[in-house]
Coordinates of C-alpha atoms in Angstrom, one line a residue:
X1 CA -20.4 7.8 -7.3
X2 CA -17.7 6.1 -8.6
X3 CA -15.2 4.1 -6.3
X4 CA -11.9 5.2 -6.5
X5 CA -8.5 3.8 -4.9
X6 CA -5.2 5.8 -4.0
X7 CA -1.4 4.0 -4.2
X8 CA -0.1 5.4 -1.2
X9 CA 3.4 3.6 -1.5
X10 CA 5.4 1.3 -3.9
X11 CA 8.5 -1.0 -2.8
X12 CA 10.2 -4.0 -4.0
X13 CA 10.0 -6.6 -1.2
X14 CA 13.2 -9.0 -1.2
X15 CA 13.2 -13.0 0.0
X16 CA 13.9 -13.3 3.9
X17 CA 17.0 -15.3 2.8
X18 CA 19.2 -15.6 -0.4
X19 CA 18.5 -18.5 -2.5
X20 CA 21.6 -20.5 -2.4
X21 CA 24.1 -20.3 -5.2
X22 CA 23.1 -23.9 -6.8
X23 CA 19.0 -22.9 -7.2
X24 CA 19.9 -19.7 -9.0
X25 CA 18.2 -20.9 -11.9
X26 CA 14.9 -22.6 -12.2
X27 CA 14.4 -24.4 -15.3
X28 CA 11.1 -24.1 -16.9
X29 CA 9.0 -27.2 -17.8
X30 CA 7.2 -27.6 -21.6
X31 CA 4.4 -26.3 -20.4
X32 CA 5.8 -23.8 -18.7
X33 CA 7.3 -22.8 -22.6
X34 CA 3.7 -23.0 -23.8
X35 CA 2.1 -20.6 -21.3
X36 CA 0.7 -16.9 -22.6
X37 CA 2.7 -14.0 -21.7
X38 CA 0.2 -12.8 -18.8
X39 CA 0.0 -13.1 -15.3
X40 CA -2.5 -14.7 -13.3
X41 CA -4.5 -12.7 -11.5
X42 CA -6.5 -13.4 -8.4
X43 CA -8.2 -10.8 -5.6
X44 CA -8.9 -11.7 -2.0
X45 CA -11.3 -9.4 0.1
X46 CA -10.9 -9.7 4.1
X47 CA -13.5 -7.8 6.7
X48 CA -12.3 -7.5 10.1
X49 CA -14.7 -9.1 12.8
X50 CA -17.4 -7.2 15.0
X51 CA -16.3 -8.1 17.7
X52 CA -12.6 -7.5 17.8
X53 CA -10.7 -4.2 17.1
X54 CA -8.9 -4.3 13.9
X55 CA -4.7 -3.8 14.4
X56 CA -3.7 -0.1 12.8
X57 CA -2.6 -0.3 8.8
X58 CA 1.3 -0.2 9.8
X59 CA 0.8 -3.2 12.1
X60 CA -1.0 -5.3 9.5
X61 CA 1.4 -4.1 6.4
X62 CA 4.8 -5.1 8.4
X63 CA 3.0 -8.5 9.1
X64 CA 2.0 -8.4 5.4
X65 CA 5.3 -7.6 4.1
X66 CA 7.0 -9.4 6.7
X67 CA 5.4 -13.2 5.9
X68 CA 5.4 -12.5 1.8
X69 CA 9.1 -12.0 2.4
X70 CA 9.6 -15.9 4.1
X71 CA 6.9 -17.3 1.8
X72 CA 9.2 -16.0 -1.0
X73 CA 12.2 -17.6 0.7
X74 CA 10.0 -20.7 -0.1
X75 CA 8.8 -20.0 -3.4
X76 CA 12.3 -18.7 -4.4
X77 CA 11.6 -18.6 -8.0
X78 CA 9.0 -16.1 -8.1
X79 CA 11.8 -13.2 -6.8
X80 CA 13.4 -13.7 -9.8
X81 CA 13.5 -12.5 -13.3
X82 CA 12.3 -14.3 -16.3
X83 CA 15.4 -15.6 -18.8
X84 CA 14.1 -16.2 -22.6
X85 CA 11.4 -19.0 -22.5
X86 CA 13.9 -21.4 -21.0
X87 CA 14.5 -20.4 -17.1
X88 CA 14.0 -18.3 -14.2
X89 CA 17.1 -16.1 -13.2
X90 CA 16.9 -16.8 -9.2
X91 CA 18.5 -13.3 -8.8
X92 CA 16.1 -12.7 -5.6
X93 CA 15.3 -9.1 -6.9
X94 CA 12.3 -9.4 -5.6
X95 CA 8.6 -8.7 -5.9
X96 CA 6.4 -5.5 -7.0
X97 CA 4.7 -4.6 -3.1
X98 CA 1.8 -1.5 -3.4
X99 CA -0.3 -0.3 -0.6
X100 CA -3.1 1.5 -1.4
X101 CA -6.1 3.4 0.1
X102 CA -9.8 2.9 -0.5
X103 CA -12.0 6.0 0.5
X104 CA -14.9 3.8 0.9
X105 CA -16.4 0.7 2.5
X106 CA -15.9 -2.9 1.8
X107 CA -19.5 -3.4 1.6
X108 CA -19.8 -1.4 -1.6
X109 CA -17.4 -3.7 -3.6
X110 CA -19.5 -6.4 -2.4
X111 CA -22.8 -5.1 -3.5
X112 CA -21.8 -3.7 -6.7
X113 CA -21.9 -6.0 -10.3
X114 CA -20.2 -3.8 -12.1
X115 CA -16.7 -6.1 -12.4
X116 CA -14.8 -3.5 -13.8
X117 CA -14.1 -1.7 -10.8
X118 CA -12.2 -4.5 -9.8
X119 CA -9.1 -3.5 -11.7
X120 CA -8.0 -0.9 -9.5
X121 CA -7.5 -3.5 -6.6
X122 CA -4.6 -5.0 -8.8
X123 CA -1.1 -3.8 -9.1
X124 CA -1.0 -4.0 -12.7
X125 CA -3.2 -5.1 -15.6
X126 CA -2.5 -9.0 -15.8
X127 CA -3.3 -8.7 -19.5
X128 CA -1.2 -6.4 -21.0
X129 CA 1.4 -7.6 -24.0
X130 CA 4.7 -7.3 -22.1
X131 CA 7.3 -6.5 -24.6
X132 CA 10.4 -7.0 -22.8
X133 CA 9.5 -10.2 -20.3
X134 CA 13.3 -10.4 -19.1
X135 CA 12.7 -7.1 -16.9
X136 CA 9.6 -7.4 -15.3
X137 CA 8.6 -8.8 -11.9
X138 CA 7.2 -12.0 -11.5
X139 CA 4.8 -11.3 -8.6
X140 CA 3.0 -8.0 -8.0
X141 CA 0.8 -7.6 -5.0
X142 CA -1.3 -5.1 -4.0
X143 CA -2.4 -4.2 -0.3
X144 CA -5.7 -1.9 -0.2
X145 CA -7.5 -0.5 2.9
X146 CA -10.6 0.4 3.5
X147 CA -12.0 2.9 4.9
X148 CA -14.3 0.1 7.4
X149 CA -10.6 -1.4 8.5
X150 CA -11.0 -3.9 5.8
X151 CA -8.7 -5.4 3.2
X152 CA -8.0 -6.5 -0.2
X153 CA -5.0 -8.1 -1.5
X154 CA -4.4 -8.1 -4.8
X155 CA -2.3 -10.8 -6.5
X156 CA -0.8 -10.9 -10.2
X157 CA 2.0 -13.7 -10.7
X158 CA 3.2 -14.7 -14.2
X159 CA 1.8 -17.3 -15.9
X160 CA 5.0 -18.8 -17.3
X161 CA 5.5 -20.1 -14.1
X162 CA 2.0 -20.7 -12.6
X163 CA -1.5 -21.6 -13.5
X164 CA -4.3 -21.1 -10.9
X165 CA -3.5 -24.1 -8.6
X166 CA 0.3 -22.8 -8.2
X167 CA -1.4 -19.2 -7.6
X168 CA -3.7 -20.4 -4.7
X169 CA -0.7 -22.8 -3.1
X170 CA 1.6 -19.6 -2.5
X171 CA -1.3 -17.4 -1.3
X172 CA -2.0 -20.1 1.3
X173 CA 2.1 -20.5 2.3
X174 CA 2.0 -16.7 2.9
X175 CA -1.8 -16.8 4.8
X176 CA -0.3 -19.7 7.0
X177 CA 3.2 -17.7 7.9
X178 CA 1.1 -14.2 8.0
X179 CA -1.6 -15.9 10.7
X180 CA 1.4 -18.7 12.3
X181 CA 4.7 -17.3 11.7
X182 CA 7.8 -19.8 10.0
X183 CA 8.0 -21.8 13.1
X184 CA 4.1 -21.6 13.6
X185 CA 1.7 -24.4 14.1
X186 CA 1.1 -24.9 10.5
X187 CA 4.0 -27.3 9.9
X188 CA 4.8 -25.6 5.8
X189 CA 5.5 -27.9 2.7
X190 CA 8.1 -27.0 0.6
X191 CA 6.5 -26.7 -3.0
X192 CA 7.5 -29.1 -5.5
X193 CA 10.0 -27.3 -7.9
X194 CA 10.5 -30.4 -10.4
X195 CA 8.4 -30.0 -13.1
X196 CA 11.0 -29.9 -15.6
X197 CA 12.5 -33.5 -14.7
X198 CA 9.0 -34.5 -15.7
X199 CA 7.9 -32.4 -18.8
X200 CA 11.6 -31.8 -20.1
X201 CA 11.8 -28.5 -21.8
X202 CA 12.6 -27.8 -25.5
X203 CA 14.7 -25.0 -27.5
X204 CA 11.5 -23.0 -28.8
X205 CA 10.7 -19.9 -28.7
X206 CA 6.5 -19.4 -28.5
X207 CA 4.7 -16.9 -29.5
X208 CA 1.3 -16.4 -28.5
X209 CA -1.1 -16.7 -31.4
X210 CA -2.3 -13.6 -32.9
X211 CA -6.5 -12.8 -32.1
X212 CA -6.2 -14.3 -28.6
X213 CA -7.2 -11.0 -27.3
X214 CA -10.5 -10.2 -28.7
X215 CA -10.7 -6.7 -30.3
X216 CA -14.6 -7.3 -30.0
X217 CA -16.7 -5.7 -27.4
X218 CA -17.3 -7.9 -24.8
X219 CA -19.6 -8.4 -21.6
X220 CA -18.1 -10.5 -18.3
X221 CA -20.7 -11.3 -16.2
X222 CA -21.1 -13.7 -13.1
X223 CA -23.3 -15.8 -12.3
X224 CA -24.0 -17.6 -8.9
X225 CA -25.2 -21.1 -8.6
X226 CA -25.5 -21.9 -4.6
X227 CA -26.0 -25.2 -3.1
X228 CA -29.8 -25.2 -3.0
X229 CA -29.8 -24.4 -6.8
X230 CA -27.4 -27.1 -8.1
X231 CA -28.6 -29.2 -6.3
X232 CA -32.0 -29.1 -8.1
X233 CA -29.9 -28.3 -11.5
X234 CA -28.0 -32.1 -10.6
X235 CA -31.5 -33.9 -10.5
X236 CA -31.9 -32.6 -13.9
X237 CA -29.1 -35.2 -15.0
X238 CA -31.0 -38.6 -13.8
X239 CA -28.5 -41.4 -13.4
X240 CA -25.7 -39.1 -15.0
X241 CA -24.8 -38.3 -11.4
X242 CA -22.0 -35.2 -12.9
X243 CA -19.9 -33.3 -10.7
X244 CA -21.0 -29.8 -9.7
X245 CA -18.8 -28.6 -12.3
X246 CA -20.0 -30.8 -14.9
X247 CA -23.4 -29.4 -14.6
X248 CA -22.6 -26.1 -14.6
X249 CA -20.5 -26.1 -17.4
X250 CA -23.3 -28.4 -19.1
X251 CA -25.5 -25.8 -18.7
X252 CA -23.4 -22.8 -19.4
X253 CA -22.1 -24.9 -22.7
X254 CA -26.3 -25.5 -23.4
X255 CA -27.4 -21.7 -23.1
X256 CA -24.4 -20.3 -25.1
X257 CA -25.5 -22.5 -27.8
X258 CA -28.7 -21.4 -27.7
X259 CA -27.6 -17.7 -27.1
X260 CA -25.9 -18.1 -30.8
X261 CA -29.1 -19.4 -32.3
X262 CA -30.5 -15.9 -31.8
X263 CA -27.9 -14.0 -33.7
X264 CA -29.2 -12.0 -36.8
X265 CA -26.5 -13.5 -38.9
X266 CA -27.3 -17.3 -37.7
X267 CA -27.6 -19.4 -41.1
X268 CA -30.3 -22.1 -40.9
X269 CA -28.7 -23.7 -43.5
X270 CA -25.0 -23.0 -43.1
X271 CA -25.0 -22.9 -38.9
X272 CA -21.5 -23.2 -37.2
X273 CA -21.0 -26.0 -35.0
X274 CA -19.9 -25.6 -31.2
X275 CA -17.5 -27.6 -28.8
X276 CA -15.9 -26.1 -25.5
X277 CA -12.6 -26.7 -24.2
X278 CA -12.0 -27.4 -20.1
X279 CA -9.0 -27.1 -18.3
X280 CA -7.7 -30.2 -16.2
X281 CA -5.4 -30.1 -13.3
X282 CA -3.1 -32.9 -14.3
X283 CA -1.4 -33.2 -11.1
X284 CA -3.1 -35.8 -9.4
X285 CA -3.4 -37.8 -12.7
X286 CA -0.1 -38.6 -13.2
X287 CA 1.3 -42.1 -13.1
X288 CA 3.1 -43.7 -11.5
X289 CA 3.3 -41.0 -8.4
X290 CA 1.2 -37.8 -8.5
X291 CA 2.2 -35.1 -8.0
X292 CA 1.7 -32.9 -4.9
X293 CA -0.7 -30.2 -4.7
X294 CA 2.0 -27.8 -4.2
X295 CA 3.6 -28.3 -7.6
X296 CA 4.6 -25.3 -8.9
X297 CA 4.4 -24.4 -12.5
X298 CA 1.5 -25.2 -15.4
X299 CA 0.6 -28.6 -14.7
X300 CA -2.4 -28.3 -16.4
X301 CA -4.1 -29.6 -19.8
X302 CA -7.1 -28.6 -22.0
X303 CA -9.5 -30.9 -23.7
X304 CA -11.5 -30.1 -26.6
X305 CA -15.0 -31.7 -26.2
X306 CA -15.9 -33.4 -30.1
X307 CA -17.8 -30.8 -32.6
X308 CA -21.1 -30.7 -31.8
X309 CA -23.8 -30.3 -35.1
X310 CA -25.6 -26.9 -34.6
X311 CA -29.1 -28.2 -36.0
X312 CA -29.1 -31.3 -33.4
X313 CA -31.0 -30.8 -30.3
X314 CA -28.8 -32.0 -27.3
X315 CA -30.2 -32.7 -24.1
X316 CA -28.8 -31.5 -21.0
X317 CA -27.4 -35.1 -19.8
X318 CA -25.3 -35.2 -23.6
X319 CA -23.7 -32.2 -22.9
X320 CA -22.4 -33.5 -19.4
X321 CA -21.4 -37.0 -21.0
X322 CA -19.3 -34.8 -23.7
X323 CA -17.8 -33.0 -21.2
X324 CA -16.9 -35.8 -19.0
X325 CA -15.7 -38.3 -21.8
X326 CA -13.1 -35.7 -23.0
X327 CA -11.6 -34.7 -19.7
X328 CA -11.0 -38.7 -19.7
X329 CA -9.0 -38.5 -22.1
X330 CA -6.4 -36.6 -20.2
X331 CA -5.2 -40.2 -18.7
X332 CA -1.7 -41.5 -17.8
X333 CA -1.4 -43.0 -20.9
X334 CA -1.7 -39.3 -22.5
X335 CA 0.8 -38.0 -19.8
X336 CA 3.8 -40.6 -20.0
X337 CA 3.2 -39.4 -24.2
X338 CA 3.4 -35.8 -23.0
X339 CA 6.6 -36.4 -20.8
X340 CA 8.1 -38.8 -24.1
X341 CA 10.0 -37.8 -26.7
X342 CA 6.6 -36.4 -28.8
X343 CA 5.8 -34.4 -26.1
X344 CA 6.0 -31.0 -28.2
X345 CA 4.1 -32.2 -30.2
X346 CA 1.3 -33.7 -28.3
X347 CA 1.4 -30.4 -26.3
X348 CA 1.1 -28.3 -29.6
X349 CA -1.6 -30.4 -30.7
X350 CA -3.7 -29.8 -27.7
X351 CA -3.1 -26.8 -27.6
X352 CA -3.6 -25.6 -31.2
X353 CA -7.2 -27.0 -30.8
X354 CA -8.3 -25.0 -27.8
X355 CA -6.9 -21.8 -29.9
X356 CA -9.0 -22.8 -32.9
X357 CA -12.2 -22.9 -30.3
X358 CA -11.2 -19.9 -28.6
X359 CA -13.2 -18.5 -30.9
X360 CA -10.1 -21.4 -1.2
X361 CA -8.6 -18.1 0.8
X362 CA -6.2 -18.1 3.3
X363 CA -6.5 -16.2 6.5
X364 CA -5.3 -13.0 7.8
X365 CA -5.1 -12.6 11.7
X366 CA -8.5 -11.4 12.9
X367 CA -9.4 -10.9 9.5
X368 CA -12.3 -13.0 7.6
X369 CA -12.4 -14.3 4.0
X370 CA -15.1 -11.8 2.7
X371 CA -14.7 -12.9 -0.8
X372 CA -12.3 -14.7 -3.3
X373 CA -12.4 -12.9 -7.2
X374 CA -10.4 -12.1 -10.6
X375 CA -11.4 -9.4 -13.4
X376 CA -12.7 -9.9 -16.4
X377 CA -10.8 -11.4 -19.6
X378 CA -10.0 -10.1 -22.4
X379 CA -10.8 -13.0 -24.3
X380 CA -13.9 -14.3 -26.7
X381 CA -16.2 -17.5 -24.9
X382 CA -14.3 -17.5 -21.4
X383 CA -15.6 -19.0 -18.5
X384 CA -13.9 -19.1 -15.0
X385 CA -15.2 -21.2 -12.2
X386 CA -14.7 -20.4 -8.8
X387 CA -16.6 -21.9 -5.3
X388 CA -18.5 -19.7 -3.5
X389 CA -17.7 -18.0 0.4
X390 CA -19.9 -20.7 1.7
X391 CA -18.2 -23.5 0.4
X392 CA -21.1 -25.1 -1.7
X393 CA -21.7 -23.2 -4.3
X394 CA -20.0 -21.7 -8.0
X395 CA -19.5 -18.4 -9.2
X396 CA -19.2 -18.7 -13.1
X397 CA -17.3 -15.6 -14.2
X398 CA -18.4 -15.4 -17.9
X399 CA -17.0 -13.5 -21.3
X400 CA -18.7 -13.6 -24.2
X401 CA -19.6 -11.1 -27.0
X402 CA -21.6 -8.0 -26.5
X403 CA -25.1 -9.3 -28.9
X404 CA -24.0 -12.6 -27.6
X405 CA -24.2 -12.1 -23.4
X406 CA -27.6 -10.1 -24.4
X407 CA -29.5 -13.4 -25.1
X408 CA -27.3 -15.5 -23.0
X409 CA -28.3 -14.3 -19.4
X410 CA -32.1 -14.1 -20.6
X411 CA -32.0 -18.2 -21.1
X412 CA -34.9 -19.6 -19.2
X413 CA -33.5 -22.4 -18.7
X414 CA -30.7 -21.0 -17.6
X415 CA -32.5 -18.6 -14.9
X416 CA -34.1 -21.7 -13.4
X417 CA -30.6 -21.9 -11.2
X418 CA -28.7 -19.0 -11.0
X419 CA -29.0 -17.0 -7.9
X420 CA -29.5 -13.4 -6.8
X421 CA -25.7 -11.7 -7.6
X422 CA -24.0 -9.6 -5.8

C-alpha cells in the first residue's frame, strides 16, 4: 500500500525581528555566484519516547514556528529574496512553512528502501529549473505528523546561499531555540555572514551547464557501512591508515569501476578512463584564520582525483592515496589564489573539471533523532555521504545509471562491508 501524505496548511513565516535597515542586502561571495540553481535539501525524522506522552500537534507546530521565526532573526538572509547572481534582498518576506499529515507510522519510512517516497516529506522538489529565481523563497520547510505522534521536518534552502555545512548550522540554531528558547542554556553563535570580504564577488552572470541533469534512467540506492564493518574494510588499507571516508569512497570509486567493466558496450581496446571528484569543506583550511563552522554560504571546493587508465588494475590502498593526494591540494596556498585577483578563474577551472567528470540532527523537545536523510539526485555518478544514527557508521546515498547500479551493488568485494539496509 502506498504511503501517502496530506498538506494540511501553508503559511509564510516572518523573522521575529526586522533586519535592520543597513543588513538589507547580503552580498553574495564567488562561490556563492558559481552555485546551481537548486536548493539543498535535507530530511530529519523524530520519534517521540516510550516513556513520555508526546505534546498535541498545535503545541509542537507553535514551538516549531515560533523558534524558526528567531532562528531566522539570526540567519536574516535566508527571509529574503534572491537579487540577480549578485545579493540577497534582506526584505524579511519570509519563509515557505507546510504542515502536513502522514496516515501512517514512522516505522514504515524506516523500514522501507524504496527512496522515492521520500519526496513527499519535502515542501518542494529541490531540483526543479526555477525560471524566475528573484521570486522564490529561500527556505521552505515542511512539518509532517504521524499518525504514531512522530515527526519529520523537511528542509529545502537554496544553494546560492548554502552548501550542506551552512544547511546543518541553521537546523541546529533552530533545534537549540526550539529545545532552549533565545535566552536558553545554549548560549547561540551568531553565523558568520562575511564570505564575500573573503571570496570577493564578480559581475557574471552563470549559467548552469547544460546535461547536469541526467535525462538517463537512473537508480539511487544506499548503502550502510556500520562501525564493525569499516572497521574491517580500514584493515584492508595496511599502513595507509585513511579516514572512514577515504575508504569508503575508495571502495565505492573501486566497484563503480569495475561495475563499468561489465557494460555490453565496454571496449577492450578503446576503454574510458575514470577519476572522481570529492567535495572539501574549506572552512577550516583557510589561512591565516579559519573560518568558523557557522559560516554561512558555499565555502566549499571540489577536487578532481588524476585520470585513472581503465586497463590498469588498482589496488584498494591506490585508490585511497588518489583520493587523499588530491583533496591536498585544496591548501592555503590554493585559497589565498582563490580570494586573489585570478580567483574566477581558478574557481572556473575547478569547477569546469568536476562538470566534465560529472559524467548531525538537532533536537526537538521530547522528541528523538530517528534518522537524518535527503532524496535522490538527479544527477549521473553521485554519491552523498552521511554518518549513521549511531554515530559510527556511513550511509552512502548512491546515483548511478540504470545497467550501471545492476552490477554495481552485486560487487563482491563490495558486499564484504555493507550492512543490512533499512
Amino acid at each position: 500500500m502506498a504511503m501517502k501524505v496530506e498538506v494540511v496548511s501553508t503559511e509564510s513565516i516572518k523573522l521575529s525581528s526586522p533586519t535592520p535597515s543597513h543588513h538589507r542586502e547580503f552580498k553574495f561571495c564567488l562561490l556563492d555566484q558559481l552555485a546551481p540553481p537548486f536548493y539543498v535539501p535535507v530530511i530529519l525524522f523524530y520519534s517521540a519516547p516510550d516513556d513520555k506522552v508526546a505534546p498535541d500537534s498545535a503545541s509542537v507546530t507553535g514551538n516549531l514556528k515560533t523558534s524558526l521565526s528567531q532562528a531566522l532573526s539570526l540567519f536574516y538572509p535566508l527571509g529574503g529574496r534572491v537579487k540577480g547572481n549578485a545579493a540577497i534582498n534582506c526584505n524579511d518576506d519570509g519563509v515557505l512553512y507546510l504542515e502536513a499529515k502522514a496516515h501512517f507510522k514512522l516505522s514504515e519510512v524506516l523500514s522501507n528502501s524504496d527512496i522515492n517516497q521520500l519526496q513527499q516529506f519535502l515542501p518542494f522538489s529541490p531540483y526543479r529549473v526555477i525560471p524566475n529565481i528573484e521570486e522564490q523563497v529561500i527556505v521552505g520547510v515542511q512539518a509532517t505528523f504521524f499518525n504514531c505522534g512522530s515527526i519529520g521536518i523537511g528542509i529545502c534552502i537554496s544553494h546560492k546561499i548554502a552548501d550542506g555545512a551552512s544547511v546543518f548550522t541553521f537546523l541546529t540554531a533552530w533545534s537549540e531555540i526550539a529545545v532552549n528558547g533565545v535566552d536558553g542554556e545554549t548560549i547561540l553563535k551568531t553565523p558568520f555572514l562575511k564570505a564575500s570580504e573573503l571570496f570577493q564577488p564578480k559581475d557574471i552572470n552563470f549559467q548552469m551547464p547544460s546535461g547536469v541533469i541526467s535525462k538517463e534512467k537512473l537508480l539511487t540506492k544506499r548503502f550502510r557501512f556500520d562501525g564493525e564493518r569499516l572497521a574491517r574494510l580500514k584493515t584492508r588499507f595496511g599502513s595507509a591508515a585513511p579516514t572512514r571516508v577515504e575508504a569508503v569512497t575508495a571502495l565505492i570509486w573501486k566497484s563503480a569501476v569495475e561495475a563499468a567493466r561489465k557494460r555490453p558496450e565496454w571496449n577492450k581496446k578503446r576503454p574510458p578512463s575514470s577519476a572522481a571528484t570529492h567535495v572539501v569543506n574549506i572552512r577550516s583550511r583557510i589561512r591565516p584564520q579559519p573560518l568558523p563552522e557557522n559560516a554561512l554560504g558555499n565555502l566549499w571546493q571540489s577536487v578532481v582525483t588524476p585520470l585513472m587508465e581503465p586497463n590498469k588494475e588498482v589496488k584498494l590502498q591506490e585508490f585511497a592515496g588518489i583520493l587523499r593526494k588530491s583533496m591536498r591540494t585544496i591548501d592555503s596556498e590554493y585559497l589565498s589564489a582563490l580570494q586573489g585577483d585570478n580567483g574566477l578563474a581558478k574557481a572556473c577551472e575547478n569547477l569546469m573539471a568536476a562538470q566534465k567528470l560529472a559524467a548531525s540532527a538537532g533536537e526537538i523537545e521530547l522528541y528523538r533523532p530517528a534518522w537524518v536523510c535527503t532524496i535522490s539526485v538527479p544527477m549521473k555518478n553521485v554519491v552523498i555521504l552521511m554518518g549513521t544514527r549511531c554515530g559510527d557508521g556511513i550511509e552512502a546515498w548512491i546515483t548511478l545509471a540504470e545497467h550501471d547500479m545492476i552490477a554495481f551493488e552485486r560487487d563482491d568485494q563490495l558486499l564484504q562491508f555493507i550492512a543490512p539496509s533499512p
